[in-house]
CSV table of C-alpha atoms in Angstrom, one decimal:
chain,number,residue,atom,x,y,z
A,148,MET,CA,67.3,406.3,-43.4
A,149,LYS,CA,70.3,406.0,-45.6
A,150,ILE,CA,72.6,406.4,-42.4
A,151,LEU,CA,70.3,403.6,-40.9
A,152,TYR,CA,70.9,401.3,-43.9
A,153,ILE,CA,74.7,402.0,-44.0
A,154,THR,CA,75.0,401.5,-40.2
A,155,ALA,CA,73.2,398.1,-40.6
A,156,LEU,CA,75.5,397.2,-43.3
A,157,CYS,CA,78.6,397.9,-41.4
A,158,ILE,CA,77.2,396.0,-38.5
A,159,VAL,CA,76.6,392.9,-40.4
A,160,LEU,CA,79.7,393.0,-42.2
A,161,VAL,CA,81.8,393.3,-38.8
A,162,ALA,CA,79.6,390.5,-37.5
A,163,PHE,CA,80.6,388.1,-40.3
A,164,LEU,CA,84.2,389.1,-40.0
A,165,ILE,CA,84.0,388.2,-36.3
A,166,ILE,CA,82.1,385.0,-36.9
A,167,GLY,CA,84.5,383.9,-39.7
A,168,ALA,CA,87.5,384.1,-37.5
A,169,PHE,CA,86.0,381.0,-35.5
A,170,PHE,CA,85.5,378.8,-38.6
A,171,ASP,CA,88.0,376.7,-40.3
A,172,VAL,CA,87.3,377.5,-44.0
A,173,PRO,CA,90.3,377.3,-46.2
A,174,LEU,CA,90.0,380.5,-48.3
A,175,LYS,CA,93.4,382.0,-48.2
A,176,ARG,CA,95.9,380.1,-50.3
A,177,GLU,CA,99.6,380.3,-50.8
A,178,VAL,CA,101.8,377.9,-52.8
A,179,LEU,CA,104.9,376.7,-51.2
A,180,LEU,CA,107.3,374.8,-53.3
A,181,GLN,CA,109.1,371.8,-51.8
A,182,THR,CA,111.8,369.9,-53.7
A,183,VAL,CA,112.8,366.2,-53.3
A,184,GLU,CA,115.9,364.8,-54.4
A,185,THR,CA,115.6,362.5,-57.4
A,186,PRO,CA,117.1,358.9,-57.0
A,187,LYS,CA,118.4,357.7,-60.3
A,188,TYR,CA,116.1,354.8,-60.7
A,189,ILE,CA,113.0,356.9,-60.7
A,190,GLU,CA,111.6,357.9,-64.0
A,191,THR,CA,108.5,359.8,-63.1
A,192,HIS,CA,107.9,363.1,-61.1
A,193,ILE,CA,104.2,363.8,-60.2
A,194,ASN,CA,103.5,367.2,-59.1
A,195,HIS,CA,100.8,367.4,-56.5
A,196,THR,CA,98.9,370.2,-55.2
A,197,ILE,CA,96.7,369.2,-52.3
A,198,PRO,CA,95.0,371.1,-49.5
A,199,VAL,CA,97.4,370.2,-46.5
A,200,LEU,CA,97.2,371.6,-43.0
A,201,LEU,CA,100.7,372.6,-42.2
A,202,ASN,CA,100.1,372.9,-38.6
A,203,TYR,CA,101.2,369.4,-37.6
A,204,SER,CA,104.7,368.5,-37.7
A,205,GLU,CA,104.7,364.6,-37.6
A,206,HIS,CA,103.0,362.1,-39.9
A,207,VAL,CA,103.6,359.2,-37.8
A,208,VAL,CA,102.2,358.0,-34.4
A,209,VAL,CA,102.4,354.8,-32.3
A,210,VAL,CA,99.6,353.6,-30.3
A,211,ASN,CA,99.9,350.5,-28.0
A,212,GLY,CA,97.6,347.7,-28.5
A,213,VAL,CA,97.4,344.3,-26.8
A,214,GLY,CA,97.7,341.0,-28.4
A,215,ILE,CA,97.0,337.6,-26.9
A,216,PHE,CA,98.8,334.5,-28.4
A,217,GLU,CA,96.6,331.9,-29.8
A,218,ASN,CA,95.0,329.4,-27.3
A,219,THR,CA,96.8,331.0,-24.5
A,220,THR,CA,96.1,333.9,-21.9
A,221,THR,CA,99.5,335.3,-22.4
A,222,GLY,CA,100.3,338.0,-24.8
A,223,GLU,CA,102.2,341.3,-25.3
A,224,VAL,CA,101.8,344.9,-25.7
A,225,VAL,CA,102.3,345.8,-29.5
A,226,GLU,CA,103.0,349.0,-31.3
A,227,ILE,CA,100.5,349.9,-33.8
A,228,ILE,CA,102.3,352.4,-36.2
A,229,VAL,CA,99.9,354.8,-38.1
A,230,ALA,CA,101.3,357.0,-40.9
A,231,THR,CA,99.9,359.3,-43.5
A,232,ARG,CA,101.3,360.9,-46.7
A,233,PRO,CA,99.8,362.7,-49.5
A,234,GLY,CA,98.0,360.2,-51.8
A,235,THR,CA,94.8,359.1,-53.3
A,236,GLY,CA,92.8,357.9,-50.2
A,237,ARG,CA,94.3,354.4,-50.0
A,238,MET,CA,94.5,352.3,-46.9
A,239,LEU,CA,97.7,350.4,-47.1
A,240,LEU,CA,98.9,347.6,-44.6
A,241,ASP,CA,102.5,347.1,-43.9
A,242,VAL,CA,103.2,343.4,-44.3
A,243,GLU,CA,107.1,343.7,-44.2
A,244,ASP,CA,107.4,342.0,-40.7
A,245,THR,CA,104.1,340.7,-39.9
A,246,ALA,CA,101.3,339.1,-41.8
A,247,PHE,CA,97.7,340.0,-41.3
A,248,GLY,CA,94.7,337.8,-41.2
A,249,VAL,CA,91.7,338.3,-43.5
A,250,ASP,CA,89.3,339.2,-40.7
A,251,LEU,CA,91.8,342.2,-39.6
A,252,GLN,CA,92.0,343.3,-43.1
A,253,GLU,CA,88.3,343.4,-43.7
A,254,HIS,CA,87.7,345.5,-40.6
A,255,LEU,CA,90.2,348.2,-41.6
A,256,VAL,CA,87.6,350.0,-43.7
A,257,TYR,CA,85.8,351.0,-40.6
A,258,VAL,CA,89.1,352.5,-39.1
A,259,LYS,CA,89.2,355.0,-42.0
A,260,ALA,CA,85.3,355.9,-41.6
A,261,CYS,CA,85.7,356.3,-37.9
A,262,ALA,CA,88.6,358.7,-38.1
A,263,GLU,CA,86.6,360.8,-40.5
A,264,ASN,CA,84.2,361.5,-37.6
A,265,TYR,CA,86.8,363.2,-35.7
A,266,ILE,CA,88.9,365.2,-38.2
A,267,THR,CA,88.1,367.9,-40.8
A,268,GLU,CA,90.5,366.7,-43.4
A,269,ASN,CA,89.4,365.0,-46.5
A,270,LEU,CA,91.3,361.5,-46.3
A,271,ASP,CA,90.8,361.1,-50.1
A,272,PHE,CA,94.1,363.1,-50.3
A,273,TYR,CA,95.9,360.9,-48.1
A,274,ASP,CA,97.2,357.4,-48.0
A,275,ILE,CA,97.0,355.7,-44.5
A,276,THR,CA,99.7,353.4,-43.7
A,277,VAL,CA,99.3,350.8,-40.9
A,278,GLY,CA,101.8,348.5,-39.5
A,279,ILE,CA,102.0,346.5,-36.3
A,280,ASP,CA,105.4,345.8,-34.4
A,281,SER,CA,105.0,342.3,-32.8
A,282,SER,CA,106.7,339.4,-32.2
A,283,ALA,CA,104.1,337.3,-33.9
A,284,GLU,CA,104.4,336.2,-37.4
A,285,SER,CA,100.8,336.9,-38.1
A,286,ILE,CA,97.9,338.9,-36.3
A,287,ARG,CA,94.2,338.4,-36.6
A,288,GLY,CA,91.2,340.1,-35.0
A,289,SER,CA,90.0,343.7,-34.9
A,290,SER,CA,90.9,344.8,-31.4
A,291,GLY,CA,93.5,347.1,-32.7
A,292,ASN,CA,91.2,349.0,-35.0
A,293,ALA,CA,90.3,351.5,-32.2
A,294,ALA,CA,94.1,352.2,-31.8
A,295,MET,CA,94.5,352.8,-35.6
A,296,CYS,CA,91.3,355.3,-35.6
A,297,ILE,CA,92.9,357.3,-32.6
A,298,GLY,CA,96.2,357.2,-34.4
A,299,ILE,CA,94.9,358.8,-37.5
A,300,VAL,CA,93.0,361.4,-35.5
A,301,GLY,CA,96.2,362.2,-33.4
A,302,ILE,CA,98.1,362.8,-36.6
A,303,PHE,CA,95.6,365.3,-38.0
A,304,ARG,CA,95.2,366.9,-34.5
A,305,ASN,CA,98.9,367.5,-34.4
A,306,MET,CA,99.0,365.7,-31.1
A,307,THR,CA,100.9,362.5,-29.8
A,308,ILE,CA,99.7,359.4,-27.9
A,309,ASP,CA,100.2,358.9,-24.2
A,310,PRO,CA,102.8,356.0,-24.2
A,311,GLY,CA,101.4,354.8,-21.0
A,312,VAL,CA,97.9,353.9,-22.3
A,313,ALA,CA,97.0,350.8,-24.3
A,314,VAL,CA,93.9,350.5,-26.3
A,315,SER,CA,91.9,347.3,-27.2
A,316,ALA,CA,88.6,347.7,-29.0
A,317,GLY,CA,87.1,347.4,-32.2
A,318,VAL,CA,85.3,350.3,-33.9
A,319,SER,CA,82.3,350.8,-35.9
A,320,SER,CA,82.2,353.5,-38.8
A,321,ASN,CA,80.8,355.9,-36.5
A,322,GLY,CA,83.4,355.7,-34.0
A,323,ARG,CA,81.4,353.4,-31.3
A,324,LEU,CA,83.9,351.2,-29.5
A,325,LEU,CA,83.2,347.6,-30.1
A,326,GLU,CA,83.6,344.6,-27.8
A,327,ILE,CA,86.8,342.3,-27.9
A,328,VAL,CA,87.6,338.8,-27.0
A,329,SER,CA,89.6,337.8,-23.8
A,330,PRO,CA,89.4,341.4,-22.3
A,331,GLU,CA,90.5,340.2,-18.9
A,332,ALA,CA,93.8,338.6,-20.2
A,333,LYS,CA,94.4,341.6,-22.2
A,334,ILE,CA,94.1,343.8,-19.0
A,335,GLN,CA,96.6,341.6,-17.2
A,336,VAL,CA,99.0,341.6,-20.0
A,337,ALA,CA,98.8,345.4,-20.4
A,338,ALA,CA,99.4,345.7,-16.5
A,339,ASN,CA,102.5,343.2,-16.5
A,340,GLN,CA,104.1,345.2,-19.2
A,341,GLY,CA,103.8,348.5,-17.5
A,342,MET,CA,100.8,350.2,-18.9
A,343,ASP,CA,99.3,352.9,-16.7
A,344,ALA,CA,95.8,352.6,-18.2
A,345,ILE,CA,94.0,350.5,-20.8
A,346,ILE,CA,91.0,351.6,-22.8
A,347,ILE,CA,88.3,348.8,-23.2
A,348,PRO,CA,84.7,349.4,-24.8
A,349,ALA,CA,82.1,350.5,-22.4
A,350,ASP,CA,79.9,347.7,-23.4
A,351,GLN,CA,82.5,345.1,-22.2
A,352,GLU,CA,81.4,342.8,-19.5
A,353,LEU,CA,84.5,342.3,-17.3
A,354,ASP,CA,85.3,339.7,-14.7
A,355,LEU,CA,88.0,341.3,-12.8
A,356,GLY,CA,88.1,338.7,-9.9
A,357,ASN,CA,91.1,336.9,-11.2
A,358,ILE,CA,93.1,339.9,-12.2
A,359,SER,CA,95.9,341.0,-10.1
A,360,ALA,CA,96.8,344.3,-11.8
A,361,ASP,CA,97.4,347.8,-11.0
A,362,ILE,CA,96.0,349.6,-14.0
A,363,LEU,CA,93.5,352.2,-14.7
A,364,ILE,CA,90.7,350.7,-16.8
A,365,ILE,CA,88.9,353.2,-18.8
A,366,GLN,CA,85.7,352.3,-20.7
A,367,PRO,CA,84.5,355.0,-23.1
A,368,GLN,CA,81.5,354.7,-25.3
A,369,ASP,CA,83.1,355.9,-28.4
A,370,VAL,CA,86.5,357.3,-29.7
A,371,GLY,CA,85.6,360.8,-28.9
A,372,GLU,CA,85.5,360.0,-25.2
A,373,ALA,CA,88.8,357.9,-25.7
A,374,LEU,CA,90.6,360.6,-27.3
A,375,GLN,CA,90.3,362.6,-24.0
A,376,HIS,CA,92.3,360.0,-22.1
A,377,ILE,CA,95.0,359.4,-24.7
A,378,LEU,CA,95.8,362.4,-26.8
A,379,VAL,CA,98.5,364.6,-25.5
A,380,PRO,CA,99.9,367.9,-26.8
A,381,ARG,CA,103.3,367.6,-28.7
A,382,ALA,CA,106.1,369.0,-26.9
A,383,GLY,CA,106.8,372.6,-27.4
A,384,ILE,CA,103.2,373.1,-28.7
A,385,ALA,CA,100.6,374.9,-26.3
B,21,MET,CA,59.9,397.4,-48.7
B,22,ARG,CA,62.2,398.4,-45.9
B,23,VAL,CA,62.2,394.9,-44.6
B,24,PHE,CA,63.0,393.6,-48.1
B,25,THR,CA,65.8,396.3,-48.4
B,26,LEU,CA,67.3,395.2,-45.3
B,27,PHE,CA,67.1,391.5,-46.3
B,28,LEU,CA,69.1,392.3,-49.6
B,29,ILE,CA,71.6,394.1,-47.5
B,30,PHE,CA,71.9,391.2,-45.3
B,31,LEU,CA,72.3,388.8,-48.2
B,32,LEU,CA,74.8,391.0,-49.8
B,33,CYS,CA,77.0,391.3,-46.5
B,34,GLY,CA,76.6,387.7,-46.1
B,35,ILE,CA,78.2,387.1,-49.5
B,36,VAL,CA,80.9,389.8,-49.2
B,37,GLY,CA,81.6,388.6,-45.6
B,38,TYR,CA,82.0,385.1,-46.6
B,39,TYR,CA,84.6,385.7,-49.3
B,40,THR,CA,86.7,388.3,-47.2
B,41,TYR,CA,86.9,387.2,-43.5
B,42,GLY,CA,89.0,384.2,-44.5
B,43,SER,CA,92.0,386.5,-44.8
B,44,PHE,CA,91.6,387.3,-41.2
B,45,SER,CA,91.1,383.6,-40.0
B,46,TYR,CA,93.0,380.3,-40.0
B,47,ASN,CA,95.5,380.0,-42.9
B,48,VAL,CA,95.5,376.6,-44.8
B,49,THR,CA,98.4,376.2,-47.2
B,50,TYR,CA,98.4,374.3,-50.4
B,51,VAL,CA,101.6,372.6,-50.9
B,52,GLU,CA,103.1,371.8,-54.1
B,53,PHE,CA,105.7,369.3,-54.0
B,54,SER,CA,107.4,366.9,-56.4
B,55,GLU,CA,106.7,363.4,-55.4
B,56,VAL,CA,109.2,360.7,-56.6
B,57,THR,CA,107.7,357.5,-57.6
B,58,THR,CA,107.6,354.9,-60.5
B,59,THR,CA,104.9,354.3,-62.9
B,60,PRO,CA,102.8,351.6,-61.7
B,61,VAL,CA,103.7,348.3,-63.3
B,62,GLU,CA,100.6,346.1,-64.2
B,63,ILE,CA,101.0,342.3,-64.4
B,64,GLN,CA,98.5,339.5,-64.7
B,65,LEU,CA,98.2,337.1,-61.9
B,66,ALA,CA,96.9,333.6,-63.1
B,67,ALA,CA,94.7,332.2,-60.5
B,68,VAL,CA,91.8,329.6,-59.9
B,69,ASP,CA,88.5,330.8,-58.5
B,70,GLU,CA,86.3,329.1,-56.0
B,71,ASN,CA,84.5,327.5,-59.0
B,72,GLY,CA,87.8,325.8,-60.3
B,73,ASN,CA,87.9,328.2,-63.3
B,74,GLY,CA,91.1,329.9,-64.3
B,75,VAL,CA,91.1,333.7,-64.1
B,76,LEU,CA,93.6,336.5,-64.6
B,77,ILE,CA,93.8,339.1,-62.0
B,78,PRO,CA,95.5,342.5,-62.8
B,79,LEU,CA,98.2,343.5,-60.2
B,80,ASN,CA,99.7,346.8,-59.9
B,81,VAL,CA,103.1,347.2,-58.2
B,82,GLU,CA,104.5,350.7,-57.3
B,83,ILE,CA,107.7,351.8,-55.8
B,84,LYS,CA,107.6,355.3,-53.7
B,85,GLU,CA,110.2,357.0,-51.6
B,86,GLY,CA,109.7,355.3,-48.2
B,87,THR,CA,111.3,353.4,-45.2
B,88,GLY,CA,111.5,349.8,-46.8
B,89,LYS,CA,107.8,349.0,-46.1
B,90,ILE,CA,106.0,346.5,-48.1
B,91,LEU,CA,102.5,347.7,-48.4
B,92,VAL,CA,99.3,346.1,-49.7
B,93,ASN,CA,96.2,348.1,-50.6
B,94,ILE,CA,93.3,346.5,-48.8
B,95,ASP,CA,90.7,348.8,-50.5
B,96,ASN,CA,89.5,346.0,-52.7
B,97,PRO,CA,90.5,342.5,-52.0
B,98,SER,CA,91.9,340.9,-48.8
B,99,PHE,CA,95.1,339.0,-49.1
B,100,ILE,CA,95.8,335.7,-47.2
B,101,VAL,CA,98.9,335.3,-45.1
B,102,ASP,CA,100.8,333.2,-47.6
B,103,THR,CA,100.3,335.8,-50.4
B,104,GLN,CA,101.7,338.5,-48.2
B,105,GLU,CA,104.7,336.2,-47.5
B,106,SER,CA,105.2,335.9,-51.2
B,107,MET,CA,105.0,339.7,-51.5
B,108,ARG,CA,107.9,339.8,-49.0
B,109,LEU,CA,110.0,337.3,-50.9
B,110,ALA,CA,109.2,338.9,-54.2
B,111,VAL,CA,110.5,342.3,-53.0
B,112,GLN,CA,113.5,340.8,-51.5
B,113,GLU,CA,114.6,338.9,-54.7
B,114,ALA,CA,113.6,341.9,-56.9
B,115,SER,CA,116.0,344.0,-54.7
B,116,ARG,CA,118.7,341.2,-55.2
B,117,ILE,CA,118.3,341.0,-58.7
B,118,THR,CA,118.4,344.6,-59.4
B,119,GLY,CA,121.0,345.5,-57.0
B,120,THR,CA,118.7,348.1,-55.7
B,121,SER,CA,118.4,348.6,-51.7
B,122,MET,CA,114.8,348.9,-50.9
B,123,ALA,CA,115.9,350.5,-47.4
B,124,ASP,CA,114.5,353.9,-48.6
B,125,LYS,CA,111.6,352.8,-50.8
B,126,ASP,CA,108.2,351.5,-50.2
B,127,ALA,CA,106.6,348.7,-52.5
B,128,ILE,CA,102.8,349.0,-52.8
B,129,PHE,CA,100.8,346.1,-54.1
B,130,SER,CA,97.4,346.8,-55.5
B,131,LEU,CA,94.9,344.4,-57.0
B,132,VAL,CA,91.8,345.4,-58.8
B,133,THR,CA,89.4,342.7,-58.9
B,134,GLY,CA,86.0,341.5,-58.2
B,135,THR,CA,87.4,338.7,-56.0
B,136,THR,CA,87.2,339.5,-52.4
B,137,ILE,CA,89.9,337.5,-51.1
B,138,VAL,CA,93.3,336.5,-52.9
B,139,GLY,CA,95.3,333.6,-51.5
B,140,GLY,CA,98.0,331.2,-52.3
B,141,PRO,CA,101.7,331.6,-53.1
B,142,SER,CA,101.3,330.8,-56.9
B,143,ALA,CA,101.6,334.6,-57.6
B,144,GLY,CA,105.1,334.9,-56.2
B,145,ALA,CA,106.9,334.8,-59.5
B,146,ALA,CA,104.6,337.4,-61.1
B,147,MET,CA,104.9,339.8,-58.1
B,148,ALA,CA,108.9,339.5,-58.4
B,149,VAL,CA,109.0,340.2,-62.1
B,150,ALA,CA,106.5,343.2,-61.6
B,151,THR,CA,108.6,344.5,-58.9
B,152,VAL,CA,111.8,344.2,-60.9
B,153,ALA,CA,110.2,346.0,-63.9
B,154,SER,CA,109.1,348.9,-61.6
B,155,LEU,CA,112.5,349.3,-60.2
B,156,GLN,CA,114.1,349.3,-63.5
B,157,GLY,CA,111.5,351.9,-64.8
B,158,LYS,CA,110.3,349.2,-67.6
B,159,ARG,CA,106.8,347.4,-68.3
B,160,VAL,CA,105.7,343.9,-68.3
B,161,LYS,CA,104.6,342.5,-71.7
B,162,GLU,CA,100.9,342.0,-71.9
B,163,SER,CA,101.2,338.9,-74.1
B,164,VAL,CA,103.1,337.0,-71.3
B,165,VAL,CA,101.5,335.4,-68.3
B,166,ILE,CA,103.5,333.6,-65.6
B,167,THR,CA,102.7,331.4,-62.7
B,168,GLY,CA,104.8,330.0,-60.0
B,169,THR,CA,106.1,330.4,-56.5
B,170,ILE,CA,109.0,332.5,-55.5
B,171,ARG,CA,111.8,330.8,-53.6
B,172,PRO,CA,114.8,332.1,-52.2
B,173,GLY,CA,117.4,332.6,-54.6
B,174,GLY,CA,115.0,333.6,-57.2
B,175,PHE,CA,114.0,330.2,-58.1
B,176,ILE,CA,110.4,329.3,-59.3
B,177,GLY,CA,108.5,326.7,-57.7
B,178,ALA,CA,105.6,324.5,-58.5
B,179,VAL,CA,101.8,325.4,-58.4
B,180,GLY,CA,98.5,323.7,-59.0
B,181,GLY,CA,95.8,324.4,-61.5
B,182,ILE,CA,98.2,324.8,-64.3
B,183,LYS,CA,95.6,323.7,-67.0
B,184,GLU,CA,93.1,326.2,-65.8
B,185,LYS,CA,95.5,329.0,-65.5
B,186,ALA,CA,96.7,328.2,-69.0
B,187,GLN,CA,93.1,328.3,-70.3
B,188,ALA,CA,92.7,331.7,-68.6
B,189,ALA,CA,95.7,333.1,-70.2
B,190,GLU,CA,94.7,331.8,-73.6
B,191,ALA,CA,91.1,333.2,-73.3
B,192,ALA,CA,92.9,336.6,-72.3
B,193,GLY,CA,94.9,336.5,-75.6
B,194,ALA,CA,98.2,335.8,-74.2
B,195,GLY,CA,100.7,334.2,-76.5
B,196,LEU,CA,103.1,332.7,-74.1
B,197,PHE,CA,102.6,331.2,-70.7
B,198,LEU,CA,105.5,330.7,-68.5
B,199,VAL,CA,105.6,327.7,-65.8
B,200,PRO,CA,107.8,326.2,-63.1
B,201,PRO,CA,110.1,323.2,-64.4
B,202,GLY,CA,108.4,320.1,-65.0
B,203,GLU,CA,104.9,321.6,-65.3
B,204,SER,CA,104.7,322.1,-69.1
B,205,VAL,CA,103.6,318.5,-69.3
B,206,ILE,CA,100.4,317.5,-67.5
B,207,LYS,CA,99.4,314.1,-66.4
B,208,GLU,CA,95.9,313.1,-67.4
B,209,PRO,CA,94.8,309.6,-66.0
B,210,SER,CA,92.6,307.3,-67.9
B,211,GLN,CA,91.2,304.1,-67.1
B,212,ASN,CA,91.2,300.9,-69.4
B,213,CYS,CA,89.0,298.1,-68.2
B,214,THR,CA,88.6,294.6,-69.5
B,215,GLU,CA,86.1,291.9,-68.6
B,216,TYR,CA,86.5,288.2,-68.8
B,217,ARG,CA,84.9,285.1,-67.4
B,218,ILE,CA,86.3,282.4,-65.5
B,219,GLY,CA,83.9,279.7,-65.0
B,220,GLN,CA,80.7,281.2,-63.7
B,221,THR,CA,82.4,284.4,-62.6
B,222,TRP,CA,82.7,287.5,-64.5
B,223,THR,CA,85.8,289.5,-63.6
B,224,ARG,CA,86.3,293.2,-64.4
B,225,ARG,CA,89.8,294.4,-64.3
B,226,CYS,CA,90.7,298.0,-64.6
B,227,VAL,CA,94.1,299.4,-65.2
B,228,ILE,CA,95.0,303.4,-64.6
B,229,VAL,CA,97.0,304.5,-67.5
B,230,ASN,CA,98.7,307.9,-67.1
B,231,LYS,CA,99.0,310.0,-70.3
B,232,TYR,CA,101.5,312.8,-70.5
B,233,ILE,CA,100.2,315.5,-72.6
B,234,GLU,CA,102.0,318.8,-73.6
B,235,LEU,CA,100.3,321.6,-72.1
B,236,SER,CA,100.4,323.5,-75.1
B,237,GLN,CA,98.5,320.8,-77.0
B,238,ILE,CA,95.5,321.1,-74.7
B,239,VAL,CA,95.1,324.9,-74.4
B,240,GLY,CA,96.6,326.2,-77.9
B,241,ILE,CA,99.1,328.5,-76.2
B,242,ASN,CA,102.8,328.6,-76.3
B,243,VAL,CA,104.2,327.1,-73.0
B,244,MET,CA,107.7,327.6,-71.8
B,245,GLU,CA,109.3,326.4,-68.4
B,246,VAL,CA,111.4,328.8,-66.6
B,247,SER,CA,113.3,328.1,-63.5
B,248,THR,CA,114.5,331.4,-62.2
B,249,ILE,CA,113.0,335.0,-62.0
B,250,ASP,CA,116.0,336.0,-64.4
B,251,ASP,CA,114.7,333.7,-67.0
B,252,ALA,CA,111.3,335.0,-66.7
B,253,ILE,CA,112.5,338.6,-66.8
B,254,ALA,CA,114.1,337.8,-70.2
B,255,TYR,CA,110.7,337.0,-71.6
B,256,MET,CA,108.6,339.4,-69.8
B,257,VAL,CA,110.1,342.6,-69.1
B,258,GLU,CA,110.7,345.4,-71.9
């Protein structure tokens, strides 16, 4: 019986070792030190120790969105720039070049909640920065929120964004893609500016009769489906 | 008994396996790094709420290593477009006044308030003063409150609701209220009416008389006019 018990013990232990190899549980810790040059104007040095997955090399991604100029059917493909850095869980909006409407700001809370459905990291340890490179002086609406969510996921999965794909959709906190205004105009603008594909919500009703565009229209239900069409591995990474 | 023994062994192996298999699985590295940043500078913004009452809203300004972004923390309130434009100008003027390039820094503006939307350009001067203080590693005096727009060249422009804002500053215990040029005196119209009779007709004649009153006499707080950010800094930054 003793042999039986010992054998069972060994089998269970080995089983857990094998099972554990498949799980992302951060147990082994090493401390690396990074030093940063100190500009003279700075007074305070704050030491952080945070759980950071170092398997990603870039902290900035660019996702293409589509904007329509107010009261027109013309527009442009805009670059939505998403960046992360160690912080305290803040959502920061870059207003250096472009101002943002209140409606856009109020919906940004859903972007962070959306991303948390598709990554394992705790975003309380990071500040998320969002900016939009556009010719417009101010931007309104939530049709860029899906792109922002995708951008955050791309960073933490160490993947980049297909530059030939544009995204125009809102998001809910659980990642579902939400309908937008002027979808036909946005599809036309994306096609005119050389996009290969555009991601539009599955629930969006489209009238494609007046669109003369050679562009692939992808209509996923949620961000999870959309990721399959837009995330690509980084160069040099299998 | 045997089943119970096997269960105990199973449980023991589970505990041992959980804490040991990590060494063979995914490695997550804790990064310790020294982040250069300034201590956030807090300044009180004088504003008027939707009920017409003066309020003071605390604003934090923080400067971090970055790439020249002007970031607003949208975790609490949203900022109307003109407030965002004031932020840009405030950072631009602070950079000019201190002679510090913002190309390798990010400025982060955070409000902690129960208000959901913050609008208007009247906080521009305060934002510029706080940004200067942050760049210089100094602090803003709690006993001084300022209101005024920020204009190119560091000039402070006119705002509305001066009396209400002064009352809010006094209620908060401030000893000095800085205002734009010409706004330390407020105009209070009053109406003087006389009645007289001509024949069978009574006539009422009213004349509007403007009274010019020193603001400091109304609200019981010292009021000083300042025309530039440099003037304001002399009173506010220490």
